[in-house]
mmCIF file of C-alpha atoms and ligand atoms in Angstrom:
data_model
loop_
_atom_site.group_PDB
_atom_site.id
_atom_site.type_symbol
_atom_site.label_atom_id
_atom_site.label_comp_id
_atom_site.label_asym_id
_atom_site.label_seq_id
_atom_site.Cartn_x
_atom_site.Cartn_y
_atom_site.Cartn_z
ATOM 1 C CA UNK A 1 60.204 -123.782 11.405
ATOM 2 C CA UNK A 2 56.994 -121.916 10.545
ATOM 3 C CA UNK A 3 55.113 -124.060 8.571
ATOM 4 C CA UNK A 4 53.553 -120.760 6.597
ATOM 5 C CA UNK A 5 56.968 -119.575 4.897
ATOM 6 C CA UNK A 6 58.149 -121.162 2.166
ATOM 7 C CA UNK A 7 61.532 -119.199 1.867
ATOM 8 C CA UNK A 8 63.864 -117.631 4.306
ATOM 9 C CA UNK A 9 66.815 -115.280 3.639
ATOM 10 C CA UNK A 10 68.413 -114.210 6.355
ATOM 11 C CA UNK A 11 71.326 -111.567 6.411
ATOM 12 C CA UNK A 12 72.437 -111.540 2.917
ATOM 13 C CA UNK A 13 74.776 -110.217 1.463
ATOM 14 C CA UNK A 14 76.336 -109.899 -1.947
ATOM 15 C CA UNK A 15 79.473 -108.178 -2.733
ATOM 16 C CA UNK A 16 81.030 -107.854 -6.370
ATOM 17 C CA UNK A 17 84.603 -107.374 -6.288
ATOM 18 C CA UNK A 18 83.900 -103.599 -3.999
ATOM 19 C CA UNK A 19 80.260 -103.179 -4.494
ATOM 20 C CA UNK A 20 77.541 -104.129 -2.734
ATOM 21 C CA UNK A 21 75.071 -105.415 -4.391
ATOM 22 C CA UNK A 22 73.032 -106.718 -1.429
ATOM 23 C CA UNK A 23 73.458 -105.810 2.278
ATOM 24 C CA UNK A 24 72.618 -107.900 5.319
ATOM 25 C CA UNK A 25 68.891 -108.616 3.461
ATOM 26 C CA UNK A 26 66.385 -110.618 5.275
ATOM 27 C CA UNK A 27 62.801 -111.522 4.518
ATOM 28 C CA UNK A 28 60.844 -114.124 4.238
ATOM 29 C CA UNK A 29 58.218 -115.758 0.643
ATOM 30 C CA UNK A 30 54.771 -117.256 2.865
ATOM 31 C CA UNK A 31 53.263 -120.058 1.325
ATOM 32 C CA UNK A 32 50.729 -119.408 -0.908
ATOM 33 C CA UNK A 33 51.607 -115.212 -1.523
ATOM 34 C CA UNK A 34 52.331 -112.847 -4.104
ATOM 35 C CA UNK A 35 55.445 -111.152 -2.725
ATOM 36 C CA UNK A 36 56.358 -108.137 -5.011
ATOM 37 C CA UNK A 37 60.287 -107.051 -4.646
ATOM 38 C CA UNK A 38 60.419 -103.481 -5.383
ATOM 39 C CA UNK A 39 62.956 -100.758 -5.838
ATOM 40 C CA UNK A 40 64.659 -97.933 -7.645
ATOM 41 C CA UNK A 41 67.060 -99.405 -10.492
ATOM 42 C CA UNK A 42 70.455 -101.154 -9.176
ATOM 43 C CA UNK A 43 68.600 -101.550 -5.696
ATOM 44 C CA UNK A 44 69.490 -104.981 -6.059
ATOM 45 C CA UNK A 45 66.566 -107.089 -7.266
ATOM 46 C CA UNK A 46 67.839 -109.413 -10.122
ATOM 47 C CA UNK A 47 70.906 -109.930 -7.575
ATOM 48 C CA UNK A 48 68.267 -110.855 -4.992
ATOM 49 C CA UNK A 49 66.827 -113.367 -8.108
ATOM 50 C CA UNK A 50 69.886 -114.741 -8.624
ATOM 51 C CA UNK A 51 71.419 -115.522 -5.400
ATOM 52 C CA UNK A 52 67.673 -116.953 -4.520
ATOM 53 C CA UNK A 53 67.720 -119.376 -7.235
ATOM 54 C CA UNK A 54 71.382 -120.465 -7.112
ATOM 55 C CA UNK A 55 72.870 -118.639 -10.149
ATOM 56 C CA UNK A 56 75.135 -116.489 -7.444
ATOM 57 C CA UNK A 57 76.421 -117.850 -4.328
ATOM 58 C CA UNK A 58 75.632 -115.326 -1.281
ATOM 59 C CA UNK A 59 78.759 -113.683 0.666
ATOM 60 C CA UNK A 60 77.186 -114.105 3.404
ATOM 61 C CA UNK A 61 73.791 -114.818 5.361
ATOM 62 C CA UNK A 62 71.842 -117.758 4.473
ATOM 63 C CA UNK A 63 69.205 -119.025 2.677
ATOM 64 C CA UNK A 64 66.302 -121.909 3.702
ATOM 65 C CA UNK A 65 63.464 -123.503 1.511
ATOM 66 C CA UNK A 66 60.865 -125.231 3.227
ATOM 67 C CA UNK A 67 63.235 -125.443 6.152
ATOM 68 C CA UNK A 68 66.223 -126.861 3.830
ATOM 69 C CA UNK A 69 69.460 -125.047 4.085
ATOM 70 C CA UNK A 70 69.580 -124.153 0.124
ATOM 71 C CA UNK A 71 72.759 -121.875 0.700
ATOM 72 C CA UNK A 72 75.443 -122.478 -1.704
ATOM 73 C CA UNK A 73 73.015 -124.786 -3.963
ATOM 74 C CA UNK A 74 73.245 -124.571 -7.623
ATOM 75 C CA UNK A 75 70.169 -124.130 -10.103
ATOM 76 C CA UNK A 76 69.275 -127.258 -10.741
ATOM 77 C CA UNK A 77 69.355 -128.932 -6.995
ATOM 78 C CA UNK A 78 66.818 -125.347 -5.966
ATOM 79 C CA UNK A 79 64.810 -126.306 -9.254
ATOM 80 C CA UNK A 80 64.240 -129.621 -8.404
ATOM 81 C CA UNK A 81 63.407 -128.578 -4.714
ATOM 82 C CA UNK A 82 60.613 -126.176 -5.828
ATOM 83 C CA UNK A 83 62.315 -122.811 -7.032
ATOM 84 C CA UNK A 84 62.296 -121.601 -10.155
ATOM 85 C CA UNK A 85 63.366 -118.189 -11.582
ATOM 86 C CA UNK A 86 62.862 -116.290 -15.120
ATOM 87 C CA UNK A 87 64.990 -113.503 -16.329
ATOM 88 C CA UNK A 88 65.012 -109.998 -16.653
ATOM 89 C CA UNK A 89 65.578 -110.700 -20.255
ATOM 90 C CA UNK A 90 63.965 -113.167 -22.457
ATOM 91 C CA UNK A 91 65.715 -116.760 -21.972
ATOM 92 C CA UNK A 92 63.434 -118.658 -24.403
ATOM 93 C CA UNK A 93 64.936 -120.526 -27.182
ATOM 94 C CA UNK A 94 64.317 -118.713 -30.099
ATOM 95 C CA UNK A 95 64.752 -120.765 -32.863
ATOM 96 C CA UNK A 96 62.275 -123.763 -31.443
ATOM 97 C CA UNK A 97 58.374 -124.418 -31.282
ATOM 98 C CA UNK A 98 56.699 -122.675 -28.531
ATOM 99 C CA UNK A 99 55.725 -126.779 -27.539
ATOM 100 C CA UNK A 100 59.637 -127.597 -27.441
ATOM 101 C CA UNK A 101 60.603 -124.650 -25.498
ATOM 102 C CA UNK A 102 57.516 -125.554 -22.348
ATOM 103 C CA UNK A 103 58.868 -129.131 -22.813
ATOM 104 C CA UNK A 104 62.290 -127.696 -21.771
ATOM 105 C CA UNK A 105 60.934 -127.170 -18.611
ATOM 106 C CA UNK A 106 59.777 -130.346 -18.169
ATOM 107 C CA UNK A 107 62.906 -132.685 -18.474
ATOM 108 C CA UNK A 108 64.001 -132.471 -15.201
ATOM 109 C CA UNK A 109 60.703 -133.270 -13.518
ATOM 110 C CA UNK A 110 58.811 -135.747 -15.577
ATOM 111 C CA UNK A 111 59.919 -139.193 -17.168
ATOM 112 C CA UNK A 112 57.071 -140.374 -19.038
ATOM 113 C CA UNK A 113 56.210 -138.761 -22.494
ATOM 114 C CA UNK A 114 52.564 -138.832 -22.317
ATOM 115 C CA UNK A 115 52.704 -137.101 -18.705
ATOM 116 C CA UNK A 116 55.258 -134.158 -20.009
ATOM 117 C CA UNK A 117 52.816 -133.959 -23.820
ATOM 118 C CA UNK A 118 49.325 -133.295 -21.222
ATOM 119 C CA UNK A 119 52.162 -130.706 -18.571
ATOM 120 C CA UNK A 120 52.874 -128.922 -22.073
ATOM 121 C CA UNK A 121 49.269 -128.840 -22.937
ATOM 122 C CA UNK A 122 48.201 -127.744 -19.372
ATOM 123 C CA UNK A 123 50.495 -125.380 -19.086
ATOM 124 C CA UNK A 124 49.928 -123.855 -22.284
ATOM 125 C CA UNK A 125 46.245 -123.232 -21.628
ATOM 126 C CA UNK A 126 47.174 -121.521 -18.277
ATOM 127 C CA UNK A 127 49.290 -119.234 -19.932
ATOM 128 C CA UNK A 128 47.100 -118.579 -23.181
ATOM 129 C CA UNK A 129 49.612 -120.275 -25.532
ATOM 130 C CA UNK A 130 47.747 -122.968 -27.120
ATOM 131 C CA UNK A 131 46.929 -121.715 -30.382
ATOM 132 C CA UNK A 132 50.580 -120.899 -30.896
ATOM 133 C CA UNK A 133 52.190 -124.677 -29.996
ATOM 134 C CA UNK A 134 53.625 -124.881 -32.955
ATOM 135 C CA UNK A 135 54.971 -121.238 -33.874
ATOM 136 C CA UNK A 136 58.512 -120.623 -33.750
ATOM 137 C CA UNK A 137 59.111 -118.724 -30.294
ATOM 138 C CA UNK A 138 61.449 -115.965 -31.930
ATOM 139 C CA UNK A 139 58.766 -115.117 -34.727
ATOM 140 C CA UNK A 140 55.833 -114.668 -32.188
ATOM 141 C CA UNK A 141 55.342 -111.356 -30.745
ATOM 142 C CA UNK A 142 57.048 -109.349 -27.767
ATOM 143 C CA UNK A 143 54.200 -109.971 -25.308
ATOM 144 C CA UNK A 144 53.492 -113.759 -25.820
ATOM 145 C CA UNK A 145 57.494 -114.477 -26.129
ATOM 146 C CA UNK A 146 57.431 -112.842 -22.138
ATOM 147 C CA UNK A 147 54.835 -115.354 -21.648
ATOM 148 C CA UNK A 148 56.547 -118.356 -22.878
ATOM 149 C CA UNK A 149 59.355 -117.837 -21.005
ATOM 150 C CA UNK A 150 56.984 -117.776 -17.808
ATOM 151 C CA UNK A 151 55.593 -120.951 -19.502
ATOM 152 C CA UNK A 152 59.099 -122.876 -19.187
ATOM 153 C CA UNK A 153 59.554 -121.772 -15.677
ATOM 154 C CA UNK A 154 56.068 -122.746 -14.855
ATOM 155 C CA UNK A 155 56.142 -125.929 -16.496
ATOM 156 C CA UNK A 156 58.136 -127.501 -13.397
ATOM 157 C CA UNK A 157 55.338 -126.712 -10.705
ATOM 158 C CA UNK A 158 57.303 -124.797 -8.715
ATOM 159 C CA UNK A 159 56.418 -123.993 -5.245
ATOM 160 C CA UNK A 160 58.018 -120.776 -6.089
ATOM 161 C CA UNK A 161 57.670 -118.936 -8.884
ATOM 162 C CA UNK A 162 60.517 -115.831 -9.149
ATOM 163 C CA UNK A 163 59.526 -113.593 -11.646
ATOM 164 C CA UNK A 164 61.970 -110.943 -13.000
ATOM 165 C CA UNK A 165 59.809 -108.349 -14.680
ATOM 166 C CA UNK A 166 57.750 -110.424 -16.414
ATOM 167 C CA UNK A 167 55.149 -107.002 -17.535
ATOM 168 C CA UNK A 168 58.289 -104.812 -19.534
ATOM 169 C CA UNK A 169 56.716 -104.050 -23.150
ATOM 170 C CA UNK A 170 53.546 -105.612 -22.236
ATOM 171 C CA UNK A 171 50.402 -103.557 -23.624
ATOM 172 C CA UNK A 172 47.483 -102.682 -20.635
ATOM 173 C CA UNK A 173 45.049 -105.938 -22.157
ATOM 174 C CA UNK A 174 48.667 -108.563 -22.219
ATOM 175 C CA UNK A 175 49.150 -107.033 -18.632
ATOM 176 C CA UNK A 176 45.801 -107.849 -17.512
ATOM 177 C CA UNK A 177 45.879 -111.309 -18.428
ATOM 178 C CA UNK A 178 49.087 -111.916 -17.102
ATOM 179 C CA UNK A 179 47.617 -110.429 -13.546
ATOM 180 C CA UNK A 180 45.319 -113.214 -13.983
ATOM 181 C CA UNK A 181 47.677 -115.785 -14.634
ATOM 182 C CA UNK A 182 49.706 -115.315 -11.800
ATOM 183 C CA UNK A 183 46.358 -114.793 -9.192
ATOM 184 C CA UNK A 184 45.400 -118.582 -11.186
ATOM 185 C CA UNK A 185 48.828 -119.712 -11.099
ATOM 186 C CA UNK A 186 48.576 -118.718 -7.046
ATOM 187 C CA UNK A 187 45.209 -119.569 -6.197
ATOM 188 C CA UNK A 188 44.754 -123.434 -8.683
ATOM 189 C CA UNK A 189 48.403 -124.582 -8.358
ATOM 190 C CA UNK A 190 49.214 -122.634 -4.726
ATOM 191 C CA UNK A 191 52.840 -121.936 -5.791
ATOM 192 C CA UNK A 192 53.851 -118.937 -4.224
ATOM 193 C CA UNK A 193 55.269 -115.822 -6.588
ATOM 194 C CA UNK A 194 57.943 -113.767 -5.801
ATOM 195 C CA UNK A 195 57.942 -110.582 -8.092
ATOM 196 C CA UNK A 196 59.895 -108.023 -9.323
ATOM 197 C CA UNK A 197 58.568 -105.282 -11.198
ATOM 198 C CA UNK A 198 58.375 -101.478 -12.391
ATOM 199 C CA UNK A 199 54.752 -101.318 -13.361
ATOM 200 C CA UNK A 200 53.735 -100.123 -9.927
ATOM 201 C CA UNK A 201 50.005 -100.047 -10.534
ATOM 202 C CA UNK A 202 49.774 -103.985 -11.050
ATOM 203 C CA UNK A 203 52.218 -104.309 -7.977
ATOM 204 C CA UNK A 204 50.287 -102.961 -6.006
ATOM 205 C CA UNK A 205 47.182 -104.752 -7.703
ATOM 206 C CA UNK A 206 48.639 -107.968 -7.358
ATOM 207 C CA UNK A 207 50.855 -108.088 -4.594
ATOM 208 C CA UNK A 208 49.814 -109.870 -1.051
ATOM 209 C CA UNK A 209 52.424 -107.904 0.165
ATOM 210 C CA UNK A 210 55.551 -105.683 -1.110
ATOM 211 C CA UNK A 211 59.445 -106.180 0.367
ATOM 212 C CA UNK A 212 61.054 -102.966 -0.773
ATOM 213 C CA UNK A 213 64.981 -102.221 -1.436
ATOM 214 C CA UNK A 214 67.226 -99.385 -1.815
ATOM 215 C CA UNK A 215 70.896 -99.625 -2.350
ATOM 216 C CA UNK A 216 70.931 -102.912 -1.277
ATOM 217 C CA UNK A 217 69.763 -102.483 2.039
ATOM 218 C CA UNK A 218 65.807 -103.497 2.861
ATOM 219 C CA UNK A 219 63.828 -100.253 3.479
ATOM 220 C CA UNK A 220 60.473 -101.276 3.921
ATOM 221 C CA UNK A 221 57.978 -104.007 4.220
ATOM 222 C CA UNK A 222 53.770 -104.370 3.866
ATOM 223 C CA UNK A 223 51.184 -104.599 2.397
ATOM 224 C CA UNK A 224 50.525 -102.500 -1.359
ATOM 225 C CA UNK A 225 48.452 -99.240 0.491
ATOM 226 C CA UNK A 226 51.558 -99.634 3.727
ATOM 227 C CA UNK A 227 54.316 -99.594 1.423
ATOM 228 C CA UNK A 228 52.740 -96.629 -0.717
ATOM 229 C CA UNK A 229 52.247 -94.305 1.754
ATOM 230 C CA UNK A 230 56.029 -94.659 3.434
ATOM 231 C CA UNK A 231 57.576 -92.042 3.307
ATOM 232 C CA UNK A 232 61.042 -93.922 3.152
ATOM 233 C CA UNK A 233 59.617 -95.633 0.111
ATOM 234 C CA UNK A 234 58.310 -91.880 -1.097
ATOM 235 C CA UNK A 235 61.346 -89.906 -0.983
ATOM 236 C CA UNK A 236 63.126 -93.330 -2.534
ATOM 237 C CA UNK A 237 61.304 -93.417 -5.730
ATOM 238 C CA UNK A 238 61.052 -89.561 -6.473
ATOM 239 C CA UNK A 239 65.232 -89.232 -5.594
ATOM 240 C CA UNK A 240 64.721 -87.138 -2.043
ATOM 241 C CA UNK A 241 67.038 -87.941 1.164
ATOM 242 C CA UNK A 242 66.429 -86.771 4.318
HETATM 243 N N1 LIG B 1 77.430 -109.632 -12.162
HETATM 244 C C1 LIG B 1 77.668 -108.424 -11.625
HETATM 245 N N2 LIG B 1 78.929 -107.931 -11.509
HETATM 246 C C2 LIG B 1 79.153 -106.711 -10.962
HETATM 247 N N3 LIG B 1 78.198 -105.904 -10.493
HETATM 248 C C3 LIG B 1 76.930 -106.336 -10.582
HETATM 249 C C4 LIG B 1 76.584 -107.608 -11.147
HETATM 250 N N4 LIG B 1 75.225 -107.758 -11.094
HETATM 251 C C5 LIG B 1 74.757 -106.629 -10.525
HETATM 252 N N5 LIG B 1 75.769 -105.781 -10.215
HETATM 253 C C6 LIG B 1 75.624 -104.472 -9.562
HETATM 254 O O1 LIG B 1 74.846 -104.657 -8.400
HETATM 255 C C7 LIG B 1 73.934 -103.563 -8.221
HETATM 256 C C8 LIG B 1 72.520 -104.115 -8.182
HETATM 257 O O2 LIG B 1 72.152 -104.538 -9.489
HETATM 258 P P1 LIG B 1 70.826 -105.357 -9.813
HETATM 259 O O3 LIG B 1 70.676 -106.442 -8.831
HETATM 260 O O4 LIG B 1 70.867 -105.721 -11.244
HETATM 261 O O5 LIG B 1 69.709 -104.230 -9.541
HETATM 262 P P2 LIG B 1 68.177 -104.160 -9.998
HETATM 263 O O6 LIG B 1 67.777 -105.470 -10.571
HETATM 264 O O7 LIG B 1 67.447 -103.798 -8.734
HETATM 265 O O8 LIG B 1 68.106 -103.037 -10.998
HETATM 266 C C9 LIG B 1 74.200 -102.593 -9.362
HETATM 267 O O9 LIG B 1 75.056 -101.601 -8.898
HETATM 268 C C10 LIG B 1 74.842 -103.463 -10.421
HETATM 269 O O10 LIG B 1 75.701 -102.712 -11.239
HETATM 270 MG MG1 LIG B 2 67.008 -106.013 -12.427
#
């Protein structure tokens, strides 16, 4: 195994019922990288997320984390192993504290009370959230509700972070700090991020380097300035086929 990546998928595929969702996919998250997973609407990413993080099983191909064979495991057993994904659309619990919903994330990893109170408290400060502990999530606004829901998925540690556009509704200054969360969150905590998103200017900001799909099928890999001078990538994003 190379002792740099941190997850391999190799030749996945995901069918529903006719479609193909995902087709014969490979790539690889390195330790320690941004990875940005880009690509034109129903190319596939938040099927990508969820096969990655055991929410779907793969039809094919295979999947390895940190050398494990993860196929065919369920959230919780590639959770405890490192993984951890949010969603496209807000999963916090709206009608609790911002303090019980980063506590959430704590449960499975941490027994003692004191240790998951200081993980809240740490992991609230990372992600700017302190001064709101005790607001109700749902009443806070759009930008820091995206944040909290980052905050539960962070609160585990992961070795990978999956991030399903966490910038959507974000203003420029809430985008900003978010960059900088996730270059702390990669450069103080070394978890890796894997991250999909339509804001192409912080993509290609943030991103190490950029796996791009279309229709399912991978269509380019590189670094940001490789990726955005492709032409595959081009003529993907403004419609044109050869
Ligand atoms: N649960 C599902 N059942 C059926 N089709 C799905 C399901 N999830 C995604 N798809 C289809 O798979 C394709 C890829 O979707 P998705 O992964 O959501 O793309 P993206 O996140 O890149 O916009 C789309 O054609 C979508 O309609
Ligand atoms: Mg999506």
């Amino acid at each position: 195994m190379d002792s740099q990546v941190l997850l391999k998928v190799e030749n996945m595929t995901r069918r529903f019922s006719g479609l193909v969702a995902i087709k014969d996919l490979s790539f690889e998250v390195r330790k320690g990288e941004i990875l940005g997973l880009i690509g034109p609407n129903g190319a596939g990413k938040s099927t990508t997320f969820n096969v990655v993080s055991g929410f779907f099983k793969p039809s094919e191909g295979k999947l390895a984390f940190l050398g494990e064979d993860i196929t065919g495991m369920g959230p919780a057993q590639v959770c405890r192993r490192g993984l951890v994904r949010t969603f496209q659309h807000d999963s916090l619990l709206r009608d609790m504290t911002v303090y019980d919903n980063i506590l959430i994330g704590t449960f499975d990893m941490i027994r003692s009370k004191p240790d998951r109170d200081s993980r809240v408290r740490e992991t609230a400060e990372l992600l700017g959230l302190s001064d709101v502990l005790d607001d109700i999530a749902g009443n806070l606004p759009h930008g820091l509700q995206r944040l909290v829901s980052i905050a539960i998925a962070f609160a585990t540690r992961p070795k990978l972070l999956c991030l399903d556009e966490p910038l959507t509704g974000l203003n420029q200054t809430e985008v900003g700090s978010a960059l900088d969360v996730f270059r702390r969150i990669r450069d103080e905590y070394a978890s890796s991020i894997l991250l999909v998103e339509h804001n192409m200017k912080a993509v290609m900001e943030i991103c190490d380097r950029i796996v791009v799909l279309d229709y399912g099928v991978f269509l380019a890999e590189g670094k940001p300035e490789e990726v955005k001078q492709n032409p595959d990538v081009i003529a993907a994003y403004l419609g044109k086929r050869a």
